[in-house]
mmCIF file of C-alpha atoms and ligand atoms in Angstrom:
data_model
loop_
_atom_site.group_PDB
_atom_site.id
_atom_site.type_symbol
_atom_site.label_atom_id
_atom_site.label_comp_id
_atom_site.label_asym_id
_atom_site.label_seq_id
_atom_site.Cartn_x
_atom_site.Cartn_y
_atom_site.Cartn_z
ATOM 1 C CA UNK A 1 0.000 0.000 0.000
ATOM 2 C CA UNK A 2 1.444 3.379 -0.903
ATOM 3 C CA UNK A 3 1.679 6.162 1.652
ATOM 4 C CA UNK A 4 -0.725 8.178 -0.470
ATOM 5 C CA UNK A 5 -3.469 5.566 -0.405
ATOM 6 C CA UNK A 6 -2.996 5.133 3.302
ATOM 7 C CA UNK A 7 -3.422 8.887 3.725
ATOM 8 C CA UNK A 8 -6.696 8.656 1.882
ATOM 9 C CA UNK A 9 -8.141 6.145 4.313
ATOM 10 C CA UNK A 10 -6.994 8.269 7.206
ATOM 11 C CA UNK A 11 -8.693 11.293 5.675
ATOM 12 C CA UNK A 12 -12.089 9.648 5.522
ATOM 13 C CA UNK A 13 -11.917 7.702 8.763
ATOM 14 C CA UNK A 14 -14.939 8.064 11.005
ATOM 15 C CA UNK A 15 -15.940 11.433 9.526
ATOM 16 C CA UNK A 16 -18.172 9.820 6.927
ATOM 17 C CA UNK A 17 -21.806 10.758 6.954
ATOM 18 C CA UNK A 18 -24.307 8.782 4.840
ATOM 19 C CA UNK A 19 -26.785 11.012 2.954
ATOM 20 C CA UNK A 20 -28.801 8.293 1.214
ATOM 21 C CA UNK A 21 -28.105 4.839 -0.239
ATOM 22 C CA UNK A 22 -25.259 5.545 -2.701
ATOM 23 C CA UNK A 23 -24.406 8.960 -1.243
ATOM 24 C CA UNK A 24 -22.063 10.108 1.529
ATOM 25 C CA UNK A 25 -20.279 13.157 2.847
ATOM 26 C CA UNK A 26 -16.565 12.678 3.607
ATOM 27 C CA UNK A 27 -15.719 15.501 5.950
ATOM 28 C CA UNK A 28 -12.278 17.000 5.451
ATOM 29 C CA UNK A 29 -11.286 14.388 2.871
ATOM 30 C CA UNK A 30 -9.598 16.921 0.547
ATOM 31 C CA UNK A 31 -8.251 19.208 3.212
ATOM 32 C CA UNK A 32 -4.671 18.008 3.178
ATOM 33 C CA UNK A 33 -4.555 18.765 -0.557
ATOM 34 C CA UNK A 34 -5.810 22.340 -0.201
ATOM 35 C CA UNK A 35 -2.656 24.137 -1.350
ATOM 36 C CA UNK A 36 -2.154 21.906 -4.339
ATOM 37 C CA UNK A 37 -5.804 22.161 -5.348
ATOM 38 C CA UNK A 38 -5.900 25.939 -5.087
ATOM 39 C CA UNK A 39 -2.643 26.383 -7.019
ATOM 40 C CA UNK A 40 -3.941 24.118 -9.788
ATOM 41 C CA UNK A 41 -7.308 25.908 -9.916
ATOM 42 C CA UNK A 42 -5.511 29.238 -10.341
ATOM 43 C CA UNK A 43 -3.503 27.844 -13.232
ATOM 44 C CA UNK A 44 -6.649 26.435 -14.879
ATOM 45 C CA UNK A 45 -8.514 29.727 -14.466
ATOM 46 C CA UNK A 46 -5.598 31.630 -16.007
ATOM 47 C CA UNK A 47 -6.059 29.511 -19.150
ATOM 48 C CA UNK A 48 -9.867 29.149 -19.076
ATOM 49 C CA UNK A 49 -11.248 32.051 -17.014
ATOM 50 C CA UNK A 50 -14.328 31.748 -14.825
ATOM 51 C CA UNK A 51 -17.401 33.039 -16.641
ATOM 52 C CA UNK A 52 -21.067 33.438 -15.771
ATOM 53 C CA UNK A 53 -22.948 31.585 -18.482
ATOM 54 C CA UNK A 54 -26.507 31.990 -19.687
ATOM 55 C CA UNK A 55 -29.111 29.233 -19.340
ATOM 56 C CA UNK A 56 -31.267 28.145 -22.294
ATOM 57 C CA UNK A 57 -34.041 30.193 -20.654
ATOM 58 C CA UNK A 58 -31.903 33.334 -20.920
ATOM 59 C CA UNK A 59 -30.911 33.741 -17.261
ATOM 60 C CA UNK A 60 -27.339 34.534 -16.357
ATOM 61 C CA UNK A 61 -26.094 32.089 -13.709
ATOM 62 C CA UNK A 62 -24.955 33.585 -10.400
ATOM 63 C CA UNK A 63 -22.193 30.964 -10.220
ATOM 64 C CA UNK A 64 -19.107 31.550 -12.388
ATOM 65 C CA UNK A 65 -17.747 28.394 -14.013
ATOM 66 C CA UNK A 66 -14.839 26.892 -15.845
ATOM 67 C CA UNK A 67 -13.732 23.293 -16.442
ATOM 68 C CA UNK A 68 -10.737 21.063 -16.869
ATOM 69 C CA UNK A 69 -10.420 17.627 -18.381
ATOM 70 C CA UNK A 70 -11.351 16.190 -21.765
ATOM 71 C CA UNK A 71 -14.770 17.836 -21.577
ATOM 72 C CA UNK A 72 -16.200 20.968 -20.021
ATOM 73 C CA UNK A 73 -19.816 21.744 -19.256
ATOM 74 C CA UNK A 74 -21.293 24.684 -21.091
ATOM 75 C CA UNK A 75 -24.663 26.345 -21.319
ATOM 76 C CA UNK A 76 -25.970 28.988 -23.675
ATOM 77 C CA UNK A 77 -29.231 29.861 -25.387
ATOM 78 C CA UNK A 78 -29.091 26.623 -27.386
ATOM 79 C CA UNK A 79 -28.898 24.294 -24.340
ATOM 80 C CA UNK A 80 -26.627 22.489 -21.899
ATOM 81 C CA UNK A 81 -23.873 20.205 -23.140
ATOM 82 C CA UNK A 82 -20.383 18.843 -22.644
ATOM 83 C CA UNK A 83 -17.872 20.209 -25.115
ATOM 84 C CA UNK A 84 -14.232 19.310 -25.732
ATOM 85 C CA UNK A 85 -13.513 22.985 -26.518
ATOM 86 C CA UNK A 86 -13.867 26.071 -24.367
ATOM 87 C CA UNK A 87 -16.308 28.215 -26.373
ATOM 88 C CA UNK A 88 -14.613 31.415 -25.120
ATOM 89 C CA UNK A 89 -11.205 30.519 -26.557
ATOM 90 C CA UNK A 90 -11.972 27.787 -29.094
ATOM 91 C CA UNK A 91 -9.203 25.771 -27.399
ATOM 92 C CA UNK A 92 -9.396 22.458 -25.526
ATOM 93 C CA UNK A 93 -10.066 22.800 -21.795
ATOM 94 C CA UNK A 94 -6.968 22.672 -19.568
ATOM 95 C CA UNK A 95 -5.938 19.098 -18.767
ATOM 96 C CA UNK A 96 -7.202 17.530 -15.552
ATOM 97 C CA UNK A 97 -4.248 17.386 -13.148
ATOM 98 C CA UNK A 98 -3.483 13.713 -12.332
ATOM 99 C CA UNK A 99 -3.752 14.514 -8.625
ATOM 100 C CA UNK A 100 -7.332 15.757 -9.121
ATOM 101 C CA UNK A 101 -8.214 12.482 -10.763
ATOM 102 C CA UNK A 102 -6.554 10.483 -7.980
ATOM 103 C CA UNK A 103 -8.426 12.374 -5.278
ATOM 104 C CA UNK A 104 -11.774 11.869 -7.024
ATOM 105 C CA UNK A 105 -11.089 8.191 -7.618
ATOM 106 C CA UNK A 106 -10.150 7.655 -3.978
ATOM 107 C CA UNK A 107 -13.215 9.493 -2.681
ATOM 108 C CA UNK A 108 -15.521 7.506 -4.985
ATOM 109 C CA UNK A 109 -13.860 4.292 -3.786
ATOM 110 C CA UNK A 110 -14.601 5.206 -0.155
ATOM 111 C CA UNK A 111 -18.303 5.256 -0.997
ATOM 112 C CA UNK A 112 -18.240 1.987 -2.948
ATOM 113 C CA UNK A 113 -17.611 3.197 -6.499
ATOM 114 C CA UNK A 114 -14.232 1.655 -7.289
ATOM 115 C CA UNK A 115 -12.514 2.524 -10.557
ATOM 116 C CA UNK A 116 -14.095 5.954 -11.077
ATOM 117 C CA UNK A 117 -12.320 7.563 -14.052
ATOM 118 C CA UNK A 118 -13.585 11.126 -14.445
ATOM 119 C CA UNK A 119 -13.112 12.829 -17.815
ATOM 120 C CA UNK A 120 -14.598 16.200 -16.788
ATOM 121 C CA UNK A 121 -14.127 18.452 -13.787
ATOM 122 C CA UNK A 122 -16.462 21.431 -13.495
ATOM 123 C CA UNK A 123 -15.166 24.253 -11.352
ATOM 124 C CA UNK A 124 -17.802 26.512 -9.813
ATOM 125 C CA UNK A 125 -17.041 29.805 -8.100
ATOM 126 C CA UNK A 126 -19.625 31.194 -5.693
ATOM 127 C CA UNK A 127 -19.416 34.715 -4.331
ATOM 128 C CA UNK A 128 -21.769 35.822 -1.550
ATOM 129 C CA UNK A 129 -25.352 35.572 -2.795
ATOM 130 C CA UNK A 130 -24.548 33.058 -5.558
ATOM 131 C CA UNK A 131 -26.590 29.869 -5.506
ATOM 132 C CA UNK A 132 -27.436 26.826 -7.543
ATOM 133 C CA UNK A 133 -31.088 25.891 -7.856
ATOM 134 C CA UNK A 134 -32.270 22.345 -7.266
ATOM 135 C CA UNK A 135 -31.335 20.185 -10.282
ATOM 136 C CA UNK A 136 -30.243 16.720 -11.376
ATOM 137 C CA UNK A 137 -26.897 16.075 -13.070
ATOM 138 C CA UNK A 138 -28.110 14.322 -16.170
ATOM 139 C CA UNK A 139 -26.030 15.622 -19.064
ATOM 140 C CA UNK A 140 -23.496 12.819 -18.591
ATOM 141 C CA UNK A 141 -23.729 9.859 -20.943
ATOM 142 C CA UNK A 142 -22.668 7.341 -18.309
ATOM 143 C CA UNK A 143 -24.800 7.630 -15.221
ATOM 144 C CA UNK A 144 -23.266 4.388 -13.973
ATOM 145 C CA UNK A 145 -20.426 6.592 -12.718
ATOM 146 C CA UNK A 146 -20.903 8.699 -9.565
ATOM 147 C CA UNK A 147 -20.466 12.438 -9.067
ATOM 148 C CA UNK A 148 -17.654 13.532 -6.742
ATOM 149 C CA UNK A 149 -17.895 17.057 -5.354
ATOM 150 C CA UNK A 150 -15.044 18.843 -3.536
ATOM 151 C CA UNK A 151 -15.709 22.045 -1.585
ATOM 152 C CA UNK A 152 -13.096 24.731 -0.882
ATOM 153 C CA UNK A 153 -13.284 28.152 0.738
ATOM 154 C CA UNK A 154 -16.372 29.588 2.397
ATOM 155 C CA UNK A 155 -18.922 27.122 3.801
ATOM 156 C CA UNK A 156 -22.175 26.544 1.948
ATOM 157 C CA UNK A 157 -25.521 24.919 2.618
ATOM 158 C CA UNK A 158 -25.924 21.944 0.292
ATOM 159 C CA UNK A 159 -29.453 20.722 -0.396
ATOM 160 C CA UNK A 160 -29.800 17.031 -1.131
ATOM 161 C CA UNK A 161 -33.153 15.536 -2.025
ATOM 162 C CA UNK A 162 -34.614 12.511 -3.753
ATOM 163 C CA UNK A 163 -35.264 11.426 -7.311
ATOM 164 C CA UNK A 164 -38.271 13.725 -7.672
ATOM 165 C CA UNK A 165 -38.007 17.493 -7.556
ATOM 166 C CA UNK A 166 -40.766 17.668 -4.953
ATOM 167 C CA UNK A 167 -39.042 15.217 -2.578
ATOM 168 C CA UNK A 168 -37.995 16.664 0.737
ATOM 169 C CA UNK A 169 -34.432 17.986 0.810
ATOM 170 C CA UNK A 170 -31.968 17.669 3.672
ATOM 171 C CA UNK A 171 -29.519 20.489 4.332
ATOM 172 C CA UNK A 172 -25.818 19.875 4.943
ATOM 173 C CA UNK A 173 -23.118 22.383 5.721
ATOM 174 C CA UNK A 174 -20.203 21.856 3.352
ATOM 175 C CA UNK A 175 -16.960 23.313 4.646
ATOM 176 C CA UNK A 176 -13.482 23.685 3.191
ATOM 177 C CA UNK A 177 -12.111 20.255 2.282
ATOM 178 C CA UNK A 178 -15.413 18.380 2.460
ATOM 179 C CA UNK A 179 -16.206 15.889 -0.304
ATOM 180 C CA UNK A 180 -19.640 14.562 -1.286
ATOM 181 C CA UNK A 181 -20.088 11.479 -3.464
ATOM 182 C CA UNK A 182 -23.394 10.406 -4.979
ATOM 183 C CA UNK A 183 -23.963 7.517 -7.359
ATOM 184 C CA UNK A 184 -25.855 4.265 -7.865
ATOM 185 C CA UNK A 185 -29.406 4.682 -6.541
ATOM 186 C CA UNK A 186 -28.630 8.338 -5.627
ATOM 187 C CA UNK A 187 -27.013 9.286 -8.947
ATOM 188 C CA UNK A 188 -29.994 11.310 -10.175
ATOM 189 C CA UNK A 189 -30.859 12.841 -6.793
ATOM 190 C CA UNK A 190 -31.952 16.478 -6.924
ATOM 191 C CA UNK A 191 -29.421 18.788 -5.278
ATOM 192 C CA UNK A 192 -28.529 22.446 -5.054
ATOM 193 C CA UNK A 193 -26.719 25.116 -3.079
ATOM 194 C CA UNK A 194 -28.387 27.845 -0.974
ATOM 195 C CA UNK A 195 -27.255 31.465 -1.500
ATOM 196 C CA UNK A 196 -23.711 31.788 -0.169
ATOM 197 C CA UNK A 197 -23.405 33.784 3.041
ATOM 198 C CA UNK A 198 -20.885 36.595 3.309
ATOM 199 C CA UNK A 199 -17.610 35.559 4.915
ATOM 200 C CA UNK A 200 -13.872 35.604 4.621
ATOM 201 C CA UNK A 201 -11.918 32.385 4.173
ATOM 202 C CA UNK A 202 -8.264 32.283 5.228
ATOM 203 C CA UNK A 203 -7.074 30.864 1.874
ATOM 204 C CA UNK A 204 -9.755 31.845 -0.611
ATOM 205 C CA UNK A 205 -11.180 35.084 0.754
ATOM 206 C CA UNK A 206 -14.741 35.955 -0.135
ATOM 207 C CA UNK A 207 -15.598 32.900 -2.206
ATOM 208 C CA UNK A 208 -16.395 29.233 -2.325
ATOM 209 C CA UNK A 209 -14.975 26.990 -5.033
ATOM 210 C CA UNK A 210 -16.545 23.641 -5.818
ATOM 211 C CA UNK A 211 -15.112 20.974 -8.096
ATOM 212 C CA UNK A 212 -17.397 18.292 -9.475
ATOM 213 C CA UNK A 213 -15.850 15.292 -11.143
ATOM 214 C CA UNK A 214 -17.934 13.445 -13.684
ATOM 215 C CA UNK A 215 -17.741 10.789 -16.321
ATOM 216 C CA UNK A 216 -19.228 12.799 -19.184
ATOM 217 C CA UNK A 217 -18.651 10.484 -22.179
HETATM 218 C C1 SIN B 301 -23.314 21.195 -8.669
HETATM 219 O O1 SIN B 301 -24.376 20.712 -8.352
HETATM 220 O O2 SIN B 301 -22.873 21.056 -9.804
HETATM 221 C C2 SIN B 301 -22.490 21.968 -7.692
HETATM 222 C C3 SIN B 301 -22.693 21.586 -6.287
HETATM 223 C C4 SIN B 301 -21.893 22.431 -5.348
HETATM 224 O O3 SIN B 301 -21.482 23.546 -5.689
HETATM 225 O O4 SIN B 301 -21.693 22.005 -4.190
HETATM 226 FE FE1 FE2 B 302 -25.128 19.354 -9.889
#
């Protein structure tokens, strides 16, 4: 067993909170990688800047987004989709750092989804007031693969519901370094993020950054 894998098990330890069958919150799982993650996110954003996209309905999202990996998620007036090219630059998205992939694979494995091989990592930036309405992640071709979400910076309230929009949602506080994994019977669970409260994070200042790893194609 490598030291790195061993570290992963230590990270999760007893701080695992089940959300539903197929879904769990791994508190602090990514925390030891904070510096590396933030440095890599800055490099990605220098190449593919955060932008607030427009939904097919014509609303500008409050969350600013970019992506890394073979595919990025984009939305505009024509719809939502995964695209191999950043529409702002016409260039491929920045590569997914191998350490991102390793972290996501390890987190998925902790929740029972061994062999997760993400090909897309969406990077969301929330400033105070930004939110994400209740939705399902269903633009991915392979819903056999889970979603792995890594939170950095200011804490947020994560809403996690059932397979129907009207199902009751539970609220979870996601803090810096927390990781949520949902897959299997929870893969199409409705989820969202309540408006971000004002605050100041020691490393990231007045923002929350969330990475979601997906198997898009
Ligand atoms: C998402 O649902 O894509 C983002 C979730 C989050 O920001 O925690
Ligand atoms: Fe989502």
